Amino acid sequence: MSDVENTSVDSADTETAATEAAAPAAAPAATETAPRAARKVREGIVVSQKMDKTAVVAVVERVRHPKYNKFVLQTKKLYAHDETNDVNVGDRVRVTETRPLSKTKRWRVSQVLERAK
C-alpha cells in the first residue's frame, strides 16, 4: 500500500513542478521591468550649431594625470540633439545621455542654463 501512496505523491509533485517551472519564466517578462540606470548629465558650452537640430557642446573635465598626479583639463565635444534649434554658440547648456540618434549623436540638450551675451 505504501507503493501506491508513493506513486500518487510522485505524480502530484511532477504536476506542481511543471506548473511552477512554466510560471516563473513568463512572469518576469510580463509584470516586472528592469530598472533603468541613471543617465549621465554634463554641462558645457555650445561651440557649433550649424547642423539642423544638432549642437556641438564642449565639455571641460578636470582629470588627474596617471603618472604626475596633476589635474589636467580635458575637453570633449559631444553631439547633442536640439529639437527646436533653440541654442546658439556660446550658450551654457545641460545635456543628458540618450539612445543613439545617429552615428555620433548620443546626447540631448535638456536645459539652457545661460544664454550667450
PDB file of C-alpha atoms in Angstrom:
ATOM      1  CA  MET A   1       0.000   0.000   0.000  1.00  0.00           C
ATOM      2  CA  SER A   2       2.892   2.330   0.572  1.00  0.00           C
ATOM      3  CA  ASP A   3       3.919   1.871  -3.075  1.00  0.00           C
ATOM      4  CA  VAL A   4       0.538   3.197  -4.202  1.00  0.00           C
ATOM      5  CA  GLU A   5       0.830   6.248  -1.965  1.00  0.00           C
ATOM      6  CA  ASN A   6       4.324   6.986  -3.248  1.00  0.00           C
ATOM      7  CA  THR A   7       3.242   6.891  -6.876  1.00  0.00           C
ATOM      8  CA  SER A   8       0.333   9.254  -6.275  1.00  0.00           C
ATOM      9  CA  VAL A   9       2.594  11.675  -4.414  1.00  0.00           C
ATOM     10  CA  ASP A  10       5.209  11.468  -7.164  1.00  0.00           C
ATOM     11  CA  SER A  11       2.667  12.275  -9.875  1.00  0.00           C
ATOM     12  CA  ALA A  12       1.344  15.233  -7.871  1.00  0.00           C
ATOM     13  CA  ASP A  13       4.879  16.522  -7.346  1.00  0.00           C
ATOM     14  CA  THR A  14       5.671  16.356 -11.055  1.00  0.00           C
ATOM     15  CA  GLU A  15       2.478  18.250 -11.937  1.00  0.00           C
ATOM     16  CA  THR A  16       3.217  21.065  -9.491  1.00  0.00           C
ATOM     17  CA  ALA A  17       6.843  21.141 -10.583  1.00  0.00           C
ATOM     18  CA  ALA A  18       5.756  21.500 -14.211  1.00  0.00           C
ATOM     19  CA  THR A  19       3.385  24.391 -13.421  1.00  0.00           C
ATOM     20  CA  GLU A  20       5.965  26.118 -11.206  1.00  0.00           C
ATOM     21  CA  ALA A  21       8.610  25.835 -13.913  1.00  0.00           C
ATOM     22  CA  ALA A  22       6.311  27.392 -16.520  1.00  0.00           C
ATOM     23  CA  ALA A  23       5.009  30.238 -14.356  1.00  0.00           C
ATOM     24  CA  PRO A  24       8.269  31.987 -13.326  1.00  0.00           C
ATOM     25  CA  ALA A  25       9.551  32.109 -16.906  1.00  0.00           C
ATOM     26  CA  ALA A  26       6.525  34.101 -18.099  1.00  0.00           C
ATOM     27  CA  ALA A  27       6.014  36.274 -15.006  1.00  0.00           C
ATOM     28  CA  PRO A  28       9.194  38.424 -15.003  1.00  0.00           C
ATOM     29  CA  ALA A  29       8.882  39.364 -18.654  1.00  0.00           C
ATOM     30  CA  ALA A  30       5.225  40.353 -18.388  1.00  0.00           C
ATOM     31  CA  THR A  31       4.979  42.018 -14.984  1.00  0.00           C
ATOM     32  CA  GLU A  32       8.449  43.085 -13.925  1.00  0.00           C
ATOM     33  CA  THR A  33      10.525  45.664 -15.778  1.00  0.00           C
ATOM     34  CA  ALA A  34      14.253  46.032 -15.357  1.00  0.00           C
ATOM     35  CA  PRO A  35      15.271  49.224 -13.519  1.00  0.00           C
ATOM     36  CA  ARG A  36      16.829  51.833 -15.786  1.00  0.00           C
ATOM     37  CA  ALA A  37      20.290  53.064 -14.897  1.00  0.00           C
ATOM     38  CA  ALA A  38      20.713  56.744 -14.125  1.00  0.00           C
ATOM     39  CA  ARG A  39      21.539  58.707 -17.250  1.00  0.00           C
ATOM     40  CA  LYS A  40      24.709  60.771 -17.441  1.00  0.00           C
ATOM     41  CA  VAL A  41      24.321  64.551 -17.297  1.00  0.00           C
ATOM     42  CA  ARG A  42      27.008  67.023 -18.395  1.00  0.00           C
ATOM     43  CA  GLU A  43      27.277  70.810 -18.644  1.00  0.00           C
ATOM     44  CA  GLY A  44      29.149  72.592 -21.392  1.00  0.00           C
ATOM     45  CA  ILE A  45      29.369  75.437 -23.879  1.00  0.00           C
ATOM     46  CA  VAL A  46      27.849  75.270 -27.356  1.00  0.00           C
ATOM     47  CA  VAL A  47      30.682  75.659 -29.884  1.00  0.00           C
ATOM     48  CA  SER A  48      28.722  74.983 -33.084  1.00  0.00           C
ATOM     49  CA  GLN A  49      25.079  74.838 -34.151  1.00  0.00           C
ATOM     50  CA  LYS A  50      25.428  74.823 -37.937  1.00  0.00           C
ATOM     51  CA  MET A  51      23.769  71.427 -38.345  1.00  0.00           C
ATOM     52  CA  ASP A  52      19.995  71.079 -38.319  1.00  0.00           C
ATOM     53  CA  LYS A  53      18.707  70.019 -34.870  1.00  0.00           C
ATOM     54  CA  THR A  54      22.247  69.303 -33.653  1.00  0.00           C
ATOM     55  CA  ALA A  55      24.538  71.293 -31.380  1.00  0.00           C
ATOM     56  CA  VAL A  56      28.186  70.569 -30.643  1.00  0.00           C
ATOM     57  CA  VAL A  57      28.816  71.034 -26.928  1.00  0.00           C
ATOM     58  CA  ALA A  58      32.337  71.314 -25.477  1.00  0.00           C
ATOM     59  CA  VAL A  59      32.547  69.766 -22.025  1.00  0.00           C
ATOM     60  CA  VAL A  60      35.619  70.515 -19.903  1.00  0.00           C
ATOM     61  CA  GLU A  61      36.632  67.979 -17.246  1.00  0.00           C
ATOM     62  CA  ARG A  62      39.402  68.035 -14.663  1.00  0.00           C
ATOM     63  CA  VAL A  63      41.195  64.678 -14.804  1.00  0.00           C
ATOM     64  CA  ARG A  64      44.111  63.561 -12.663  1.00  0.00           C
ATOM     65  CA  HIS A  65      47.166  62.626 -14.721  1.00  0.00           C
ATOM     66  CA  PRO A  66      48.064  58.969 -14.027  1.00  0.00           C
ATOM     67  CA  LYS A  67      51.822  59.497 -13.749  1.00  0.00           C
ATOM     68  CA  TYR A  68      52.231  63.036 -12.409  1.00  0.00           C
ATOM     69  CA  ASN A  69      49.071  63.197 -10.254  1.00  0.00           C
ATOM     70  CA  LYS A  70      48.424  66.707 -11.531  1.00  0.00           C
ATOM     71  CA  PHE A  71      44.948  67.786 -12.595  1.00  0.00           C
ATOM     72  CA  VAL A  72      44.702  68.408 -16.343  1.00  0.00           C
ATOM     73  CA  LEU A  73      41.793  69.977 -18.218  1.00  0.00           C
ATOM     74  CA  GLN A  74      40.322  67.745 -20.916  1.00  0.00           C
ATOM     75  CA  THR A  75      37.806  68.980 -23.463  1.00  0.00           C
ATOM     76  CA  LYS A  76      35.362  66.629 -25.154  1.00  0.00           C
ATOM     77  CA  LYS A  77      32.987  67.548 -27.945  1.00  0.00           C
ATOM     78  CA  LEU A  78      29.552  65.991 -27.579  1.00  0.00           C
ATOM     79  CA  TYR A  79      26.996  65.999 -30.374  1.00  0.00           C
ATOM     80  CA  ALA A  80      23.629  66.823 -28.807  1.00  0.00           C
ATOM     81  CA  HIS A  81      20.120  66.774 -30.250  1.00  0.00           C
ATOM     82  CA  ASP A  82      18.325  70.150 -30.156  1.00  0.00           C
ATOM     83  CA  GLU A  83      14.793  69.590 -31.443  1.00  0.00           C
ATOM     84  CA  THR A  84      13.826  73.274 -31.631  1.00  0.00           C
ATOM     85  CA  ASN A  85      17.162  74.698 -32.887  1.00  0.00           C
ATOM     86  CA  ASP A  86      16.953  76.965 -29.839  1.00  0.00           C
ATOM     87  CA  VAL A  87      20.594  77.138 -28.706  1.00  0.00           C
ATOM     88  CA  ASN A  88      23.259  79.474 -30.063  1.00  0.00           C
ATOM     89  CA  VAL A  89      27.064  79.482 -29.959  1.00  0.00           C
ATOM     90  CA  GLY A  90      28.283  80.470 -26.506  1.00  0.00           C
ATOM     91  CA  ASP A  91      25.239  79.230 -24.553  1.00  0.00           C
ATOM     92  CA  ARG A  92      25.845  77.160 -21.407  1.00  0.00           C
ATOM     93  CA  VAL A  93      23.667  74.059 -21.659  1.00  0.00           C
ATOM     94  CA  ARG A  94      22.973  70.849 -19.770  1.00  0.00           C
ATOM     95  CA  VAL A  95      22.966  67.694 -21.908  1.00  0.00           C
ATOM     96  CA  THR A  96      21.569  64.282 -20.975  1.00  0.00           C
ATOM     97  CA  GLU A  97      22.669  60.912 -22.301  1.00  0.00           C
ATOM     98  CA  THR A  98      20.119  59.212 -24.537  1.00  0.00           C
ATOM     99  CA  ARG A  99      19.766  56.379 -27.014  1.00  0.00           C
ATOM    100  CA  PRO A 100      21.807  56.682 -30.229  1.00  0.00           C
ATOM    101  CA  LEU A 101      20.097  59.199 -32.506  1.00  0.00           C
ATOM    102  CA  SER A 102      22.648  58.994 -35.321  1.00  0.00           C
ATOM    103  CA  LYS A 103      26.169  57.725 -35.934  1.00  0.00           C
ATOM    104  CA  THR A 104      27.715  60.212 -33.484  1.00  0.00           C
ATOM    105  CA  LYS A 105      24.760  61.782 -31.637  1.00  0.00           C
ATOM    106  CA  ARG A 106      24.215  60.220 -28.171  1.00  0.00           C
ATOM    107  CA  TRP A 107      23.156  63.280 -26.144  1.00  0.00           C
ATOM    108  CA  ARG A 108      20.122  65.559 -25.923  1.00  0.00           C
ATOM    109  CA  VAL A 109      20.005  69.220 -24.855  1.00  0.00           C
ATOM    110  CA  SER A 110      17.878  69.140 -21.718  1.00  0.00           C
ATOM    111  CA  GLN A 111      18.221  72.701 -20.443  1.00  0.00           C
ATOM    112  CA  VAL A 112      19.729  76.047 -21.389  1.00  0.00           C
ATOM    113  CA  LEU A 113      21.497  77.313 -18.271  1.00  0.00           C
ATOM    114  CA  GLU A 114      22.783  80.654 -19.554  1.00  0.00           C
ATOM    115  CA  ARG A 115      22.385  82.480 -22.844  1.00  0.00           C
ATOM    116  CA  ALA A 116      25.394  83.939 -24.680  1.00  0.00           C
ATOM    117  CA  LYS A 117      25.939  87.664 -24.199  1.00  0.00           C
TER     118      LYS A 117
END
